[in-house]
mmCIF file of C-alpha atoms and ligand atoms in Angstrom:
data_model
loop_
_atom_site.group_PDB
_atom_site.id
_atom_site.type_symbol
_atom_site.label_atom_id
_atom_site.label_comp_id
_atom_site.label_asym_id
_atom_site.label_seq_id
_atom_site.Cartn_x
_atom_site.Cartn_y
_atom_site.Cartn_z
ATOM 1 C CA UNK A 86 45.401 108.450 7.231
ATOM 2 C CA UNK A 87 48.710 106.752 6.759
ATOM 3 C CA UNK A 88 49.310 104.275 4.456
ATOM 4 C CA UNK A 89 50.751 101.742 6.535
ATOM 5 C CA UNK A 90 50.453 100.290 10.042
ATOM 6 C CA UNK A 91 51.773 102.750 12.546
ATOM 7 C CA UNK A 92 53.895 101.421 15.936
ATOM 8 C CA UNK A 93 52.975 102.353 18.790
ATOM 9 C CA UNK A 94 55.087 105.952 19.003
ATOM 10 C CA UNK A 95 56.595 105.073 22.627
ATOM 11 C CA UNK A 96 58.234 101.649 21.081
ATOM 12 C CA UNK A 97 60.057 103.841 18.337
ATOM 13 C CA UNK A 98 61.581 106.029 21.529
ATOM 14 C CA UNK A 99 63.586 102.904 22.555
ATOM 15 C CA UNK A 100 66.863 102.926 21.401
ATOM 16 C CA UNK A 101 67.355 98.661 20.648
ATOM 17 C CA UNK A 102 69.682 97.043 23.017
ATOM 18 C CA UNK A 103 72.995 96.162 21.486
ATOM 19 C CA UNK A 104 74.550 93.616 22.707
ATOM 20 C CA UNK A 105 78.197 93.235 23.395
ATOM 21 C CA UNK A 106 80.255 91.678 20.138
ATOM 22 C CA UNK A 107 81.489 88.512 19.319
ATOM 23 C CA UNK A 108 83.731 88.790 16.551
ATOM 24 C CA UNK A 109 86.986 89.840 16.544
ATOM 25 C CA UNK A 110 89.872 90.652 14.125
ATOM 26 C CA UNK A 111 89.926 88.308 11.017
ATOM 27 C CA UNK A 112 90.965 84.701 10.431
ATOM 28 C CA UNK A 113 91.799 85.197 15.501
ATOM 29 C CA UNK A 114 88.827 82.978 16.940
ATOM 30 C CA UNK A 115 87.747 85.452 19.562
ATOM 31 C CA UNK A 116 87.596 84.730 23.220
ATOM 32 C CA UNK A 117 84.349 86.417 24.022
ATOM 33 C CA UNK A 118 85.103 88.623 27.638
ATOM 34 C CA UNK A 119 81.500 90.815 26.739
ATOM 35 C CA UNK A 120 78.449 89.422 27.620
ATOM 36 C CA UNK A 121 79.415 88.465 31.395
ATOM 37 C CA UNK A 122 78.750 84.965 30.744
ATOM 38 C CA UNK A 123 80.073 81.601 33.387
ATOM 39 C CA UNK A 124 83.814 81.591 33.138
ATOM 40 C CA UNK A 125 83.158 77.765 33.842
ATOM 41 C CA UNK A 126 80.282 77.256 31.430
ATOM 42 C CA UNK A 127 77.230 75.272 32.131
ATOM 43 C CA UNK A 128 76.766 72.797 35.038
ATOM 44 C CA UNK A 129 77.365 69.100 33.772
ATOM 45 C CA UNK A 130 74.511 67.995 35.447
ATOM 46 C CA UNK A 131 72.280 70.591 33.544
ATOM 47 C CA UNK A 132 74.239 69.567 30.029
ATOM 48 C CA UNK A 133 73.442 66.224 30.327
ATOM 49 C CA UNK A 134 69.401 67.203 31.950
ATOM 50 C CA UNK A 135 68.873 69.329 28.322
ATOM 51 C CA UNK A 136 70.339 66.403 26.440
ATOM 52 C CA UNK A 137 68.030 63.828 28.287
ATOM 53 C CA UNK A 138 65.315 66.000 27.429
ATOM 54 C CA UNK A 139 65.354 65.341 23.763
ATOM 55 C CA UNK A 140 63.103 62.220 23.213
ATOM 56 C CA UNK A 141 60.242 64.666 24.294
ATOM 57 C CA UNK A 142 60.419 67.469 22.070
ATOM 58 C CA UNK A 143 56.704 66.777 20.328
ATOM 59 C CA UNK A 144 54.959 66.848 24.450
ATOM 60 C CA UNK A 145 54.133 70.429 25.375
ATOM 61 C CA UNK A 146 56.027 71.905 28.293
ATOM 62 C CA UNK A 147 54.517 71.943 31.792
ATOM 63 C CA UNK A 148 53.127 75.102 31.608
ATOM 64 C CA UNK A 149 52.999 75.465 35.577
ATOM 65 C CA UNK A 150 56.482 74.988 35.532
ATOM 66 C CA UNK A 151 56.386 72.638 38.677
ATOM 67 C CA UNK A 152 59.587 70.444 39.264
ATOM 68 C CA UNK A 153 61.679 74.298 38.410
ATOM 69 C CA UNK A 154 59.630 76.093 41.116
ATOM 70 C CA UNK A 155 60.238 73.413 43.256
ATOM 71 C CA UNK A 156 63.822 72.762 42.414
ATOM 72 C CA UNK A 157 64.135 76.623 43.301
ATOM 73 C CA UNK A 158 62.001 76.875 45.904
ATOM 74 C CA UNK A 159 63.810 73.880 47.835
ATOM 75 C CA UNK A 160 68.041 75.002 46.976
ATOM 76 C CA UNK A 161 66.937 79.062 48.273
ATOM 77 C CA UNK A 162 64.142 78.169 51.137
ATOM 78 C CA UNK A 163 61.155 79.741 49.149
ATOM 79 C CA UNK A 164 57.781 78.706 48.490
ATOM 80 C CA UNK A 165 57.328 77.560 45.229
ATOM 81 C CA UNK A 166 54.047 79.108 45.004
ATOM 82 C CA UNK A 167 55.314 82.657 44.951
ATOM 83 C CA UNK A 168 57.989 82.051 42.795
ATOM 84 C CA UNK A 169 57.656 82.738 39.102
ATOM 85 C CA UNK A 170 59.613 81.798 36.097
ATOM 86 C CA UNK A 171 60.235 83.292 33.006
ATOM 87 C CA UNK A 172 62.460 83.409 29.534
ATOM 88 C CA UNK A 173 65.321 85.018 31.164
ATOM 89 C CA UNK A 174 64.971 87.779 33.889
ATOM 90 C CA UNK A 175 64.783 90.078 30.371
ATOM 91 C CA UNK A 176 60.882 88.357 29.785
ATOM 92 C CA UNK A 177 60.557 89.028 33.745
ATOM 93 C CA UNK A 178 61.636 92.519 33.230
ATOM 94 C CA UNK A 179 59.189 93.237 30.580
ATOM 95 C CA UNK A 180 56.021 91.342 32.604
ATOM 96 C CA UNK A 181 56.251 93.328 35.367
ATOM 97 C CA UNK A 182 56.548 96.680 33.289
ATOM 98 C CA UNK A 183 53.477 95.466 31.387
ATOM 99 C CA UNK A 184 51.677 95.095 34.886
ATOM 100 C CA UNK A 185 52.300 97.962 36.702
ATOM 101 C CA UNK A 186 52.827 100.908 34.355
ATOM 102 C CA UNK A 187 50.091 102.666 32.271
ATOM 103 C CA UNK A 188 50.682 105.096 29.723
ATOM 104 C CA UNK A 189 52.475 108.260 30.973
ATOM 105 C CA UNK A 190 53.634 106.128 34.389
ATOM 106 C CA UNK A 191 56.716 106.902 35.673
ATOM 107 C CA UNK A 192 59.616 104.250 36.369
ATOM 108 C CA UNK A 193 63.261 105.111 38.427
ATOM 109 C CA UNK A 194 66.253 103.841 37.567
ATOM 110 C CA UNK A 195 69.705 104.518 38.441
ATOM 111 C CA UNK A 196 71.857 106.638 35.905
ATOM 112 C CA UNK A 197 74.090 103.754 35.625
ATOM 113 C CA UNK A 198 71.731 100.865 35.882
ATOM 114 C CA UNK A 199 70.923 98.501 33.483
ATOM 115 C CA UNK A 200 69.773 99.257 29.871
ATOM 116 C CA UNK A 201 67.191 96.768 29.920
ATOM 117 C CA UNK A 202 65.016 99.060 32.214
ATOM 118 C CA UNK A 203 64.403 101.998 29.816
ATOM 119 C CA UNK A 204 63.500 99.349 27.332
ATOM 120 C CA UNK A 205 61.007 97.437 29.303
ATOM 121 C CA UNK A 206 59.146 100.740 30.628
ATOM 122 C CA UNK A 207 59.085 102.763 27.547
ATOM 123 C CA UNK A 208 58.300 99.305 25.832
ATOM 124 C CA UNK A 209 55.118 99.549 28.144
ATOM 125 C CA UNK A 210 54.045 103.356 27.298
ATOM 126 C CA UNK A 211 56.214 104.469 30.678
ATOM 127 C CA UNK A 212 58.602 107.016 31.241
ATOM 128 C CA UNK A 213 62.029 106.374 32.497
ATOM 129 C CA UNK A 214 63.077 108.891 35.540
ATOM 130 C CA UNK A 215 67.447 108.649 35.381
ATOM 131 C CA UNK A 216 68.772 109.117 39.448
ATOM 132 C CA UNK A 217 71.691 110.534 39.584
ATOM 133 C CA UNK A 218 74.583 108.158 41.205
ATOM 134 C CA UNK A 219 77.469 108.768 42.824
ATOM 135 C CA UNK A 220 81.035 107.407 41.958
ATOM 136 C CA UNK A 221 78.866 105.159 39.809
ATOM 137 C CA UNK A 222 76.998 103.730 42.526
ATOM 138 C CA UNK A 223 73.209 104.151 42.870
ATOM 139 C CA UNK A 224 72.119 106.878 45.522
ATOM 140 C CA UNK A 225 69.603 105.850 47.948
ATOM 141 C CA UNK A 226 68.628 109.691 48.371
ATOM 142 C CA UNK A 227 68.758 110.690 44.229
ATOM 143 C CA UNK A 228 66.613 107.231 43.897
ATOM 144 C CA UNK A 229 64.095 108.339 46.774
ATOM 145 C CA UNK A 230 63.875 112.044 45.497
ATOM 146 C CA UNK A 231 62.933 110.957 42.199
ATOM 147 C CA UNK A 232 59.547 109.546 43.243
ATOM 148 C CA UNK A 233 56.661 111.091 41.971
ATOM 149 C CA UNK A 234 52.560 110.881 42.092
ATOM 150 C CA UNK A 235 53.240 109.307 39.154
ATOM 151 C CA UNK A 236 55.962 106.486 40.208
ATOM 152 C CA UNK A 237 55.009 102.899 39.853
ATOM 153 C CA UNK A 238 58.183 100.879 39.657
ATOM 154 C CA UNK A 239 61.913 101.237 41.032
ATOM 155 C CA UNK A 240 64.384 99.134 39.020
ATOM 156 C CA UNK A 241 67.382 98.671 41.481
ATOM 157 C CA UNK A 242 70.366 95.941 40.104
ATOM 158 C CA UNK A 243 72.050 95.126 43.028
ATOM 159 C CA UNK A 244 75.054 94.328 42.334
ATOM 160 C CA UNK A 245 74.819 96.346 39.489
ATOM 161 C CA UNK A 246 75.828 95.959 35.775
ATOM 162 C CA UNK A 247 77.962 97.578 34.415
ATOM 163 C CA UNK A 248 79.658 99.536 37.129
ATOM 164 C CA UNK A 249 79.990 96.063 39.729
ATOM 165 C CA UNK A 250 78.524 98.393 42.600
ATOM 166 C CA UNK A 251 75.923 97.206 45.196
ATOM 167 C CA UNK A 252 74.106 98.772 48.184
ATOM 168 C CA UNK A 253 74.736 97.393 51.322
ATOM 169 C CA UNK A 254 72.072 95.898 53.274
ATOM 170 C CA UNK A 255 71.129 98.811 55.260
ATOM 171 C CA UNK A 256 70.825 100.732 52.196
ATOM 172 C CA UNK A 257 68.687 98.455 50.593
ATOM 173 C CA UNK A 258 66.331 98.437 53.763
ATOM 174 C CA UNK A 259 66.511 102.559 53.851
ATOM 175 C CA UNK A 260 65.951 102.792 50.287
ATOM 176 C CA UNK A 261 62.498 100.382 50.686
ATOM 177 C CA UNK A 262 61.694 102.270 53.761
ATOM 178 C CA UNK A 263 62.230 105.876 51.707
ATOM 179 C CA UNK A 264 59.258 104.091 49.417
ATOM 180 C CA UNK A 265 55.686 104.701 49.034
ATOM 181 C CA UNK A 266 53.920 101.651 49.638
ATOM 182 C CA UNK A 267 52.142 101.678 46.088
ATOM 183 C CA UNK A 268 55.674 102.067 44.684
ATOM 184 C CA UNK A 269 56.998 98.508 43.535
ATOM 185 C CA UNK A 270 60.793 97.614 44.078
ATOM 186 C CA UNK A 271 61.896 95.596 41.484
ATOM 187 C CA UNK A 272 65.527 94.137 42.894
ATOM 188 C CA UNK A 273 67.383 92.599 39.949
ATOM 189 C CA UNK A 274 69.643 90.031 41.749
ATOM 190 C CA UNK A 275 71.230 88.805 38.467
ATOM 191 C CA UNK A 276 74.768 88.379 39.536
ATOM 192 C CA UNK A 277 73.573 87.527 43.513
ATOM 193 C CA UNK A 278 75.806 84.090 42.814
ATOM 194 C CA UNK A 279 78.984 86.170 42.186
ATOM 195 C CA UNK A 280 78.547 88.107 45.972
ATOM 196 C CA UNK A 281 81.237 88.198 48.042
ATOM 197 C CA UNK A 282 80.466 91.172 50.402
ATOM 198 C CA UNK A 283 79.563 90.363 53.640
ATOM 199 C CA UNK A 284 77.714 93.324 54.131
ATOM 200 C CA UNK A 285 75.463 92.538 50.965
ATOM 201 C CA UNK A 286 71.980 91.225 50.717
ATOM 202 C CA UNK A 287 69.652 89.793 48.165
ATOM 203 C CA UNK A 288 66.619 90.933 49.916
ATOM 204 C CA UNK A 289 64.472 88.290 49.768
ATOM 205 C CA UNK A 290 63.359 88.831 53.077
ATOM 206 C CA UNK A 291 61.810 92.406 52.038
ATOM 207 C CA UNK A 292 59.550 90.500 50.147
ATOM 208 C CA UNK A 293 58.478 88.180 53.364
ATOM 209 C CA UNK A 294 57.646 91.575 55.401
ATOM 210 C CA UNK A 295 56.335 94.094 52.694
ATOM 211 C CA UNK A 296 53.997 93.649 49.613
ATOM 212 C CA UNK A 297 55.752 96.229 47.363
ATOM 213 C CA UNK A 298 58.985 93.900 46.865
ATOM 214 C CA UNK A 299 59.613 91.680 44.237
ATOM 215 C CA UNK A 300 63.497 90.145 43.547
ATOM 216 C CA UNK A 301 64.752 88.899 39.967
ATOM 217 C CA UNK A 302 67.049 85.897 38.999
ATOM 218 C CA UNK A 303 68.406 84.583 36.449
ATOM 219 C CA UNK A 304 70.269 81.284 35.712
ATOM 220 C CA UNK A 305 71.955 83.078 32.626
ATOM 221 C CA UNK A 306 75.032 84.445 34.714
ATOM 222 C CA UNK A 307 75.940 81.128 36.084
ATOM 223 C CA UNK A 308 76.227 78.985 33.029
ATOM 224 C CA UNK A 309 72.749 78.840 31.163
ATOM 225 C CA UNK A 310 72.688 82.125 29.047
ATOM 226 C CA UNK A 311 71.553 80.501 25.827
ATOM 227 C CA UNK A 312 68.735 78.514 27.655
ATOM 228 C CA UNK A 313 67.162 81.621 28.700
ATOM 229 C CA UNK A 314 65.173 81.074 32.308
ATOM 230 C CA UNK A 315 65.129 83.741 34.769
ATOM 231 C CA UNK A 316 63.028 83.308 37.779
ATOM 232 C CA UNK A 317 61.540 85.861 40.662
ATOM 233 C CA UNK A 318 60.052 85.800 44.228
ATOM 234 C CA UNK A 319 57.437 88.377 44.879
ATOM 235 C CA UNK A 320 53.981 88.278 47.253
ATOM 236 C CA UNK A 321 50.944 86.201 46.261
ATOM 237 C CA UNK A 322 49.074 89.399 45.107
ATOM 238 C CA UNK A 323 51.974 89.690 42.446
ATOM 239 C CA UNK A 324 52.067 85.938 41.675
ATOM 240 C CA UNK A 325 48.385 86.084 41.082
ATOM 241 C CA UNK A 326 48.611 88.887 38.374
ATOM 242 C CA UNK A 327 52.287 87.679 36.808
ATOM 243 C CA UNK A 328 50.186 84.053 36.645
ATOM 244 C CA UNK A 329 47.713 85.712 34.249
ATOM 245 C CA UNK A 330 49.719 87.231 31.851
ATOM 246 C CA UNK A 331 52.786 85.366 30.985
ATOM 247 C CA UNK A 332 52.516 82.902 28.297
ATOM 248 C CA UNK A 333 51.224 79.790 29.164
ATOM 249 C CA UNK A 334 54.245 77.698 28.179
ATOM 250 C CA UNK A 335 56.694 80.593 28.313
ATOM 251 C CA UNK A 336 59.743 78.455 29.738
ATOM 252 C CA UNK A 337 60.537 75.843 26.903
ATOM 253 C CA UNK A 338 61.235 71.994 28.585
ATOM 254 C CA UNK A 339 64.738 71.592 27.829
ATOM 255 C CA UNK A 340 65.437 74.945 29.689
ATOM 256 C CA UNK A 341 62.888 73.671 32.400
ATOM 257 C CA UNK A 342 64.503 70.660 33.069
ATOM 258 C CA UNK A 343 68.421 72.237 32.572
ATOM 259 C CA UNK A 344 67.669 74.820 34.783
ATOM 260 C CA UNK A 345 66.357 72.699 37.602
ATOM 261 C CA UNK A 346 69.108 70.866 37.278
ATOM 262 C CA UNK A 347 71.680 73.526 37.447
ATOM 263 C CA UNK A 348 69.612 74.809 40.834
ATOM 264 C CA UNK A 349 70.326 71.743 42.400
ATOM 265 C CA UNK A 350 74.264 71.158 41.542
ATOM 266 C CA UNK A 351 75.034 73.606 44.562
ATOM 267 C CA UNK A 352 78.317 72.183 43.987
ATOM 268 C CA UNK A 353 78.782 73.543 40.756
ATOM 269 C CA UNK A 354 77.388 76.954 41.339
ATOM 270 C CA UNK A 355 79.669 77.684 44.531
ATOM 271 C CA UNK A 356 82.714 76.570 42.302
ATOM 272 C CA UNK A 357 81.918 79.472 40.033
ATOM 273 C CA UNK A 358 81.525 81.945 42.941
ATOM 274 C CA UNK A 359 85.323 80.499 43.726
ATOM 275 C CA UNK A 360 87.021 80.914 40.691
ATOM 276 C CA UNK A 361 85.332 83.973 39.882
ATOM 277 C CA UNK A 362 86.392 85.630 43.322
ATOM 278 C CA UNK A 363 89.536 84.601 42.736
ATOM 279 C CA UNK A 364 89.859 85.952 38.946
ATOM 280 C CA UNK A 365 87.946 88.919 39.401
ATOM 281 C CA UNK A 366 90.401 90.250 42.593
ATOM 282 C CA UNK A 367 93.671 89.061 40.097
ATOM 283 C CA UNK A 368 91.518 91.640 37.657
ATOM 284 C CA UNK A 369 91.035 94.486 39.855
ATOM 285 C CA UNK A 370 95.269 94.315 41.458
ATOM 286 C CA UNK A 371 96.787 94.018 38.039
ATOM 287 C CA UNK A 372 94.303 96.278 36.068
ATOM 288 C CA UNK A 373 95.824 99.517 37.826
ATOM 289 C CA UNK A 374 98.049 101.552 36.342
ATOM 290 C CA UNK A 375 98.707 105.379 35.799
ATOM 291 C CA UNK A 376 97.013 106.018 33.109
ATOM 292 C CA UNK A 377 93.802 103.434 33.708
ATOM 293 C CA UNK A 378 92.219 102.018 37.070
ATOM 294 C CA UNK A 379 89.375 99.180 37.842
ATOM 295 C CA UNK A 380 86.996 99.048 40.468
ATOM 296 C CA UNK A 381 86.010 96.653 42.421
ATOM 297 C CA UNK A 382 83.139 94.844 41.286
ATOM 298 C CA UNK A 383 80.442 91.802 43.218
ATOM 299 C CA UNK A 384 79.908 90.684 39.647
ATOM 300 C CA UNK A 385 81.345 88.315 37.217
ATOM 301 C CA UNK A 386 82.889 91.149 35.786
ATOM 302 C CA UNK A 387 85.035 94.284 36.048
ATOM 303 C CA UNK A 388 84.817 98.241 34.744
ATOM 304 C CA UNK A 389 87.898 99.700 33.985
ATOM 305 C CA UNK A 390 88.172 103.350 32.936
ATOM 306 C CA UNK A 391 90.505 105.193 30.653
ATOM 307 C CA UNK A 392 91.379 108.878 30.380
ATOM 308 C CA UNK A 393 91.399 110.859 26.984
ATOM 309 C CA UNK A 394 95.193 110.685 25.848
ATOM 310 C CA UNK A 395 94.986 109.826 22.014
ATOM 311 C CA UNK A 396 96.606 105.932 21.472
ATOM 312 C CA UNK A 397 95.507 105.559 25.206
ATOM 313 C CA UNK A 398 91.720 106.059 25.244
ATOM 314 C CA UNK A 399 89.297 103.218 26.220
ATOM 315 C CA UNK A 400 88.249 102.754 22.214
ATOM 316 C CA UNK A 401 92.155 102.275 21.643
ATOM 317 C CA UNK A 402 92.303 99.610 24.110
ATOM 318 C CA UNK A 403 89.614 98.281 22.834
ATOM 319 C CA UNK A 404 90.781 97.840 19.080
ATOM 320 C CA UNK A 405 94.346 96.508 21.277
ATOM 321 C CA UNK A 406 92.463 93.853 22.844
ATOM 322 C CA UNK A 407 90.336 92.809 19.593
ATOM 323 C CA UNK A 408 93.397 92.845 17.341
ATOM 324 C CA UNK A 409 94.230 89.757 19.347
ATOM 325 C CA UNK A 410 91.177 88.029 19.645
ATOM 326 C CA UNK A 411 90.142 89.231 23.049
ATOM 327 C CA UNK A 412 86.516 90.421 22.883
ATOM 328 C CA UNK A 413 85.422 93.230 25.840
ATOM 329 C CA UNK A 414 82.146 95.540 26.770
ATOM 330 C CA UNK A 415 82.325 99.102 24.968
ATOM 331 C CA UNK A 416 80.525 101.129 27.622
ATOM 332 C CA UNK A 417 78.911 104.253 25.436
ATOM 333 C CA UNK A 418 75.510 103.114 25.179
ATOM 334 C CA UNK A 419 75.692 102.915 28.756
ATOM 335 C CA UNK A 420 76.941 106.396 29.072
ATOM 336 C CA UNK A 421 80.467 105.702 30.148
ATOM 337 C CA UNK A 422 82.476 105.925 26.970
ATOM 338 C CA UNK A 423 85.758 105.932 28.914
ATOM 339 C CA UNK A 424 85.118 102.885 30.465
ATOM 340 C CA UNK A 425 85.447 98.937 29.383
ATOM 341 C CA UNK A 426 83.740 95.989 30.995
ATOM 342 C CA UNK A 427 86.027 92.924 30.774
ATOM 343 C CA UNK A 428 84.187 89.741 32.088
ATOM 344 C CA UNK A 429 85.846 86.977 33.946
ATOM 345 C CA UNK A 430 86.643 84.564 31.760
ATOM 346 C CA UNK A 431 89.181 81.403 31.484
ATOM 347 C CA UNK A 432 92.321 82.134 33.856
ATOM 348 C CA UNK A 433 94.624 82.271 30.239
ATOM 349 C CA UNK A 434 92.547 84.929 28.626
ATOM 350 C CA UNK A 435 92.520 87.372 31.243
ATOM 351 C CA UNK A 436 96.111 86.854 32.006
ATOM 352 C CA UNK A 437 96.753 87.149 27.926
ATOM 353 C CA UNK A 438 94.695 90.117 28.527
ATOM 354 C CA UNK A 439 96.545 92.361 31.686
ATOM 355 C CA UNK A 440 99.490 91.615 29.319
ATOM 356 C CA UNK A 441 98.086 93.360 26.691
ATOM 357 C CA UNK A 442 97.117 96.666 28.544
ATOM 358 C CA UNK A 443 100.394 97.023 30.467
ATOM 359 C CA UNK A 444 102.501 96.456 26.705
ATOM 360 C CA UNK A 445 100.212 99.528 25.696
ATOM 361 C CA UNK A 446 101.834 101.097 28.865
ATOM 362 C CA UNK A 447 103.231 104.750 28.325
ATOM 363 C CA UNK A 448 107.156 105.403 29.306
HETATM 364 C C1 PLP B 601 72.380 89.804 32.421
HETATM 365 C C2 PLP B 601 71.463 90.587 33.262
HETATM 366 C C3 PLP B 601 70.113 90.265 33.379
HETATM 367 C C4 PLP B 601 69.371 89.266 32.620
HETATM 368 O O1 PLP B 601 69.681 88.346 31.958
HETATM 369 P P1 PLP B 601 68.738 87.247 31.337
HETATM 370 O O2 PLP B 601 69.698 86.544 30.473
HETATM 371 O O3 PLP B 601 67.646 87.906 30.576
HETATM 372 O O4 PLP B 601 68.234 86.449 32.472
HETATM 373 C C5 PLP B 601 69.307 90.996 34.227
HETATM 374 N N1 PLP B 601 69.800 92.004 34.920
HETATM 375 C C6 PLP B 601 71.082 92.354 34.842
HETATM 376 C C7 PLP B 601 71.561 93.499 35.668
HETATM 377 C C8 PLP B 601 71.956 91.676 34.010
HETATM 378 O O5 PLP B 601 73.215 92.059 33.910
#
């Protein structure tokens, strides 16, 4: 016997999510470029909703989450009643692991997908299954060929973080078709806001036509990270089993009445989209150089890679960038150690920022 408690061993095989830093060199207040956060911050409207919210901080939420559903459900064309929220698409994420995977289960993920995945499915006694991509972009075929007896759950992020790829629409529809029908795809839509591509699709109507299809939100990308409400649309069969095992007031009421607030100030939200388009293409022109190259990205964000020259690796420009105060995404944990993700941020920072690289430049 041991002498104390013993986790379960499949929690201790997840390596904790670290997320991207804040600080930077002493006495510089740091302009955080890490956590791909709004480069326009929060909508007034939902500011002023959270504020108003404060003279009822002793009444227990709505625990049905109503007026948000139906704030949702009215802005996207969805039915409220097969739309479930949660505390950021992270508590999502972990729900549906929890209801589809037993011990042993398997779960597919791109290489280059999102860490949160291998959390959430080892987190519910799963096994993560890597797919290979190609020129980091997930491969319908790697993702398909992965699929075992054992398979519950495909994770797709779409566009993806941190590599800013996405699958066209066709894709998307061969991937689903590739699937078993007992095989849930879980599309994580988080950056769907920050789409440009005309070719690109959210997929919501794969959840109309199938019942293996369930898309993720999240209202953290476009101005409400520290709120935390993340939202999905999935079939009633998947409703009825989320409904029973989420908390019963798992979305507090300041974030429940912020976030339907933010929904509704379209406005606001296509703003963002704007300035972010406009940022992120300045980004991807300037940010190419000899000796470093960025791709081109549907998030709020862009990945820039570095070779191995010593003075001129990724970590260097890193340091660089911190030394004056500008704060970016190491990319090791994700596997891409030459890389950086720089989020689109205030117009000044990132122009403070190409500045910086290019004086690193090499004769
Ligand atoms: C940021 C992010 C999320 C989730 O964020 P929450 O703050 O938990 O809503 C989900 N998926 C991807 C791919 C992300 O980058």
């Amino acid at each position: 016997m041991s002498n104390r408690p013993q986790v379960n061993p499949s929690i201790l095989d997840i390596a904790a999510y670290v997320p991207g830093k804040s600080k930077a060199a002493a006495g510089i207040e740091p302009v955080k470029l890490s956590a791909n956060e709004s480069p326009l911050g929060a909508s007034p409207k939902a500011v002023e909703a959270y504020r108003a919210h404060a003279s009822n901080l002793s009444i227990y939420p709505d625990g049905s989450v109503t007026s948000l559903r139906e704030a949702i459900g009215e802005v996207h064309g969805l039915d409220p009643s097969r739309i479930g929220v949660g505390a950021g698409s992270d508590e999502l994420l972990h729900l549906i692991a929890q209801l589809y995977l037993s011990p042993g289960d398997e779960a597919i993920m791109s290489q280059f997908g999102f860490l949160v995945y291998p959390i959430v499915t080892k987190g519910a006694g799963g096994v993560p299954v890597f797919a290979a991509e190609k020129d980091l972009k997930a491969d319908v075929d790697a993702l398909l060929g992965a699929v075992t007896e054992r398979t519950k759950i495909m994770y797709l992020a779409n566009p993806n973080n941190p590599t800013g790829s996405y699958l066209a629409a066709d894709e998307l529809d061969r991937l689903h078709a590739g699937l078993p029908k007992d095989v849930l795809l879980v599309i994580d839509a988080a950056y769907a806001e920050y789409v440009n591509a005309s070719d690109y699709k959210i997929g919501l109507d794969l959840v109309d036509a199938h019942d293996n299809v369930v898309v993720t939100r999240t209202f953290s990308k476009i101005g409400l990270a520290s709120v935390r409400v993340g939202w999905l649309y999935g079939p009633d069969h998947f409703l009825d089993a989320f409904n029973r095992l989420r908390g019963p007031f798992n979305i507090n009421g300041p974030a429940m009445t912020a976030a339907a607030a933010a929904a509704r100030d379209v406005t606001f939200t296509k703003e963002l989209c704007s300035y972010n388009a406009r940022l992120r293409d300045m980004l991807v022109e300037k940010l190419q150089s000899n000796w470093f190259k960025t791709r081109g990205s549907q998030g709020n964000f862009v990945l820039t890679e570095f070779g191995d020259e010593p003075g001129y690796t990724a970590s260097d420009v890193f340091n660089e960038l911190l030394e004056h105060g500008l704060v970016v995404r190491e990319m090791g944990g994700y596997g891409l150690p030459h890389a950086l993700r720089i989020s689109i941020g205030r117009e000044e920072d990132l122009n403070k920022l190409v500045q910086i690289v290019h004086g690193m430049q090499k004769n």
